[in-house]
Amino acid sequence: MAAPSPLPFPTAGAPVREGLTVFVRGLEVAAGIGVYDHEQGRLQRLVIDVTLEMIPAPIERLSDTINYETVAEAARAIVAEGHVGLVETFAERLGLAMLADARVRRCTVRVEKPGALGGDEVPGCEVVLGR
């Protein structure tokens, strides 16, 4: 006879690991970005959200998943490479960097460029890449 469940409700068999989502929200970087003359040679604030849909697997150690710092390091590396014309290009580069890890099935990168329109509006883009 099976041991009684410690849960206050009955369980229907073993759970199935369906997915794992790792995310970073509100990552801020100062980047050389923009296509207009007044955007050249200066840094602008970007706010980045990254969502990684991972292959479901047991997670016991940091090496079993993607470290949040890996996302931040990849964004900073893109900034360090130099001026980027479009936020769409920045987002795609970051998404491709995340997909370099075979455990990532799908990556959504949202990049906001506060202040780009001169007011409180926050323009940006969202790129979704998968395999």
mmCIF file of C-alpha atoms in Angstrom:
data_model
loop_
_atom_site.group_PDB
_atom_site.id
_atom_site.type_symbol
_atom_site.label_atom_id
_atom_site.label_comp_id
_atom_site.label_asym_id
_atom_site.label_seq_id
_atom_site.Cartn_x
_atom_site.Cartn_y
_atom_site.Cartn_z
ATOM 1 C CA MET A 1 0.000 0.000 0.000
ATOM 2 C CA ALA A 2 1.303 3.465 -0.949
ATOM 3 C CA ALA A 3 2.152 5.986 1.736
ATOM 4 C CA PRO A 4 -0.497 8.651 2.221
ATOM 5 C CA SER A 5 0.143 11.923 0.453
ATOM 6 C CA PRO A 6 1.354 14.824 2.617
ATOM 7 C CA LEU A 7 -0.793 17.076 0.441
ATOM 8 C CA PRO A 8 -4.297 18.057 1.607
ATOM 9 C CA PHE A 9 -5.723 16.859 -1.718
ATOM 10 C CA PRO A 10 -5.358 13.642 -3.702
ATOM 11 C CA THR A 11 -2.674 13.394 -6.372
ATOM 12 C CA ALA A 12 -3.227 11.678 -9.701
ATOM 13 C CA GLY A 13 0.093 10.015 -10.435
ATOM 14 C CA ALA A 14 3.557 11.370 -10.886
ATOM 15 C CA PRO A 15 3.885 14.929 -12.162
ATOM 16 C CA VAL A 16 5.242 15.476 -15.654
ATOM 17 C CA ARG A 17 7.938 18.101 -16.105
ATOM 18 C CA GLU A 18 6.444 20.126 -18.973
ATOM 19 C CA GLY A 19 8.663 23.148 -19.057
ATOM 20 C CA LEU A 20 11.002 25.567 -17.389
ATOM 21 C CA THR A 21 11.073 29.296 -18.001
ATOM 22 C CA VAL A 22 14.018 31.419 -16.914
ATOM 23 C CA PHE A 23 13.608 35.175 -17.140
ATOM 24 C CA VAL A 24 15.317 38.476 -16.453
ATOM 25 C CA ARG A 25 13.137 41.576 -16.230
ATOM 26 C CA GLY A 26 14.154 45.216 -16.199
ATOM 27 C CA LEU A 27 17.835 44.787 -17.038
ATOM 28 C CA GLU A 28 19.180 48.274 -17.758
ATOM 29 C CA VAL A 29 22.166 49.011 -19.959
ATOM 30 C CA ALA A 30 23.559 52.205 -21.429
ATOM 31 C CA ALA A 31 24.130 51.561 -25.110
ATOM 32 C CA GLY A 32 25.284 53.373 -28.187
ATOM 33 C CA ILE A 33 22.115 52.880 -30.207
ATOM 34 C CA GLY A 34 20.109 54.704 -32.826
ATOM 35 C CA VAL A 35 20.105 55.640 -36.487
ATOM 36 C CA TYR A 36 19.816 59.415 -36.227
ATOM 37 C CA ASP A 37 22.756 61.830 -36.192
ATOM 38 C CA HIS A 38 21.886 63.088 -32.689
ATOM 39 C CA GLU A 39 22.139 59.492 -31.408
ATOM 40 C CA GLN A 40 25.693 58.971 -32.585
ATOM 41 C CA GLY A 41 28.481 59.176 -30.024
ATOM 42 C CA ARG A 42 26.246 59.050 -26.967
ATOM 43 C CA LEU A 43 24.765 56.398 -24.730
ATOM 44 C CA GLN A 44 21.060 55.805 -24.282
ATOM 45 C CA ARG A 45 19.232 53.759 -21.689
ATOM 46 C CA LEU A 46 17.736 50.440 -22.738
ATOM 47 C CA VAL A 47 15.484 48.323 -20.534
ATOM 48 C CA ILE A 48 15.604 44.650 -21.442
ATOM 49 C CA ASP A 49 13.362 41.701 -20.610
ATOM 50 C CA VAL A 50 14.461 38.206 -21.624
ATOM 51 C CA THR A 51 12.364 35.053 -21.332
ATOM 52 C CA LEU A 52 13.991 31.697 -22.022
ATOM 53 C CA GLU A 53 11.844 28.612 -22.500
ATOM 54 C CA MET A 54 14.126 25.762 -21.564
ATOM 55 C CA ILE A 55 14.066 22.050 -22.290
ATOM 56 C CA PRO A 56 12.449 20.575 -19.195
ATOM 57 C CA ALA A 57 15.011 18.724 -17.118
ATOM 58 C CA PRO A 58 15.806 18.231 -13.451
ATOM 59 C CA ILE A 59 17.524 21.269 -11.950
ATOM 60 C CA GLU A 60 19.753 20.567 -8.983
ATOM 61 C CA ARG A 61 22.785 22.789 -9.646
ATOM 62 C CA LEU A 62 23.408 26.139 -11.275
ATOM 63 C CA SER A 63 25.085 24.331 -14.163
ATOM 64 C CA ASP A 64 21.744 22.606 -14.915
ATOM 65 C CA THR A 65 20.160 25.888 -15.977
ATOM 66 C CA ILE A 66 21.072 29.300 -17.363
ATOM 67 C CA ASN A 67 22.493 31.707 -14.824
ATOM 68 C CA TYR A 68 20.725 35.082 -14.853
ATOM 69 C CA GLU A 69 24.140 36.725 -15.025
ATOM 70 C CA THR A 70 24.700 35.009 -18.398
ATOM 71 C CA VAL A 71 21.828 37.058 -19.817
ATOM 72 C CA ALA A 72 23.245 40.291 -18.386
ATOM 73 C CA GLU A 73 26.759 39.478 -19.625
ATOM 74 C CA ALA A 74 25.465 38.810 -23.143
ATOM 75 C CA ALA A 75 23.626 42.156 -23.207
ATOM 76 C CA ARG A 76 26.725 43.971 -21.954
ATOM 77 C CA ALA A 77 28.875 42.219 -24.554
ATOM 78 C CA ILE A 78 26.608 43.500 -27.336
ATOM 79 C CA VAL A 79 26.951 47.017 -25.906
ATOM 80 C CA ALA A 80 30.741 46.598 -25.780
ATOM 81 C CA GLU A 81 30.861 45.625 -29.472
ATOM 82 C CA GLY A 82 29.903 49.189 -30.369
ATOM 83 C CA HIS A 83 27.061 51.232 -31.773
ATOM 84 C CA VAL A 84 23.931 49.379 -32.903
ATOM 85 C CA GLY A 85 21.501 51.086 -35.247
ATOM 86 C CA LEU A 86 18.200 49.527 -34.224
ATOM 87 C CA VAL A 87 16.722 48.096 -31.043
ATOM 88 C CA GLU A 88 15.440 45.255 -33.241
ATOM 89 C CA THR A 89 19.026 44.387 -34.151
ATOM 90 C CA PHE A 90 20.082 44.525 -30.500
ATOM 91 C CA ALA A 91 17.178 42.262 -29.499
ATOM 92 C CA GLU A 92 17.941 39.724 -32.207
ATOM 93 C CA ARG A 93 21.630 39.586 -31.309
ATOM 94 C CA LEU A 94 20.753 38.967 -27.680
ATOM 95 C CA GLY A 95 18.231 36.291 -28.629
ATOM 96 C CA LEU A 96 20.773 34.520 -30.830
ATOM 97 C CA ALA A 97 23.300 34.615 -27.998
ATOM 98 C CA MET A 98 20.760 32.922 -25.721
ATOM 99 C CA LEU A 99 19.930 30.276 -28.332
ATOM 100 C CA ALA A 100 23.621 29.356 -28.449
ATOM 101 C CA ASP A 101 22.775 27.246 -25.395
ATOM 102 C CA ALA A 102 21.117 24.083 -26.746
ATOM 103 C CA ARG A 103 18.856 23.862 -23.683
ATOM 104 C CA VAL A 104 16.959 26.984 -24.806
ATOM 105 C CA ARG A 105 13.967 26.089 -27.001
ATOM 106 C CA ARG A 106 12.562 29.568 -27.421
ATOM 107 C CA CYS A 107 13.722 33.037 -26.512
ATOM 108 C CA THR A 108 11.731 36.247 -26.232
ATOM 109 C CA VAL A 109 13.686 39.497 -25.969
ATOM 110 C CA ARG A 110 11.920 42.787 -25.332
ATOM 111 C CA VAL A 111 13.960 45.975 -25.592
ATOM 112 C CA GLU A 112 12.530 49.325 -24.510
ATOM 113 C CA LYS A 113 14.164 52.657 -25.309
ATOM 114 C CA PRO A 114 12.770 55.144 -22.763
ATOM 115 C CA GLY A 115 13.065 58.764 -23.760
ATOM 116 C CA ALA A 116 13.408 58.053 -27.463
ATOM 117 C CA LEU A 117 10.218 59.960 -28.234
ATOM 118 C CA GLY A 118 10.981 62.810 -25.857
ATOM 119 C CA GLY A 119 8.132 62.146 -23.429
ATOM 120 C CA ASP A 120 6.876 59.442 -21.136
ATOM 121 C CA GLU A 121 6.147 57.074 -24.021
ATOM 122 C CA VAL A 122 8.320 53.961 -24.094
ATOM 123 C CA PRO A 123 8.941 52.578 -27.582
ATOM 124 C CA GLY A 124 10.739 49.360 -28.288
ATOM 125 C CA CYS A 125 10.394 45.957 -29.809
ATOM 126 C CA GLU A 126 10.008 42.302 -28.968
ATOM 127 C CA VAL A 127 11.744 39.530 -30.876
ATOM 128 C CA VAL A 128 10.857 35.860 -30.531
ATOM 129 C CA LEU A 129 13.322 33.233 -31.750
ATOM 130 C CA GLY A 130 12.942 29.491 -31.507
ATOM 131 C CA ARG A 131 14.347 26.245 -32.733
#
